[in-house]
Amino acid sequence: RAQEGPKYEISFVGRPLTDRRQKILAALVKRFGRKLNIFSYEKHFLQSLDDMRDKHFLNEEELDIYKSAYRGFLKTEQELADVYFNSKVNINITLQGKSGLNYRVFEVLASRGFLLTDDMQDIERNFIVSKELEVYKDIDDLLDKTAFYLKNYEIAQKIAIIGFADVTKSHSYTARAKQILDDLKFVV
């Protein structure tokens, strides 16, 4: 029988380390339970499990749900792209400052995935929020928007398609090289 719809409800790819990431992942477990999927190195996941227990971010029952969220490490770019494409909501939790974009933003969009990322200053310089991707301002906003897009997946799909079109047009290596050359014309 053919698979209908995405394979994953909510996906997080990356190191589930740092207080910030762990608090967000704990909140996702508490609100969405087994809908969360985590892809990371096993070593990092096991460390996060110990951290969640030691910091009391999750109780024993919630820790069992968190354990069941682990899906392993993605070994190839194709596996990564498949997860992004086959997830209703891809969560990005940036660790680099308050303004920068990490590569995950571009990877998810280039994979035709729907992205819900933290609100960084550079997002609005490069993308149209709520049209090409979605942002969250804090944990409550993340939980509310995740619930909204899970219920309204067709809206998330439309955003993913527009985000894909923009990232392939405006953020490819060729487009970036052209922009650098154009910028240099003004300097010389």
Coordinates of N, CA and C in Angstrom, one line a residue, residues 39 98 110-111 139:
F39 N 16.7 13.2 15.0 CA 17.8 12.6 14.2 C 19.1 13.3 14.6
K98 N 22.2 36.0 17.4 CA 20.8 36.5 17.3 C 20.5 36.9 15.8
A110 N 15.5 23.8 0.4 CA 16.0 23.1 -0.8 C 15.5 21.7 -1.0
S111 N 15.0 21.1 0.1 CA 14.5 19.7 0.1 C 13.0 19.7 0.0
I139 N 9.1 29.7 23.1 CA 8.6 28.3 23.1 C 7.1 28.3 22.9

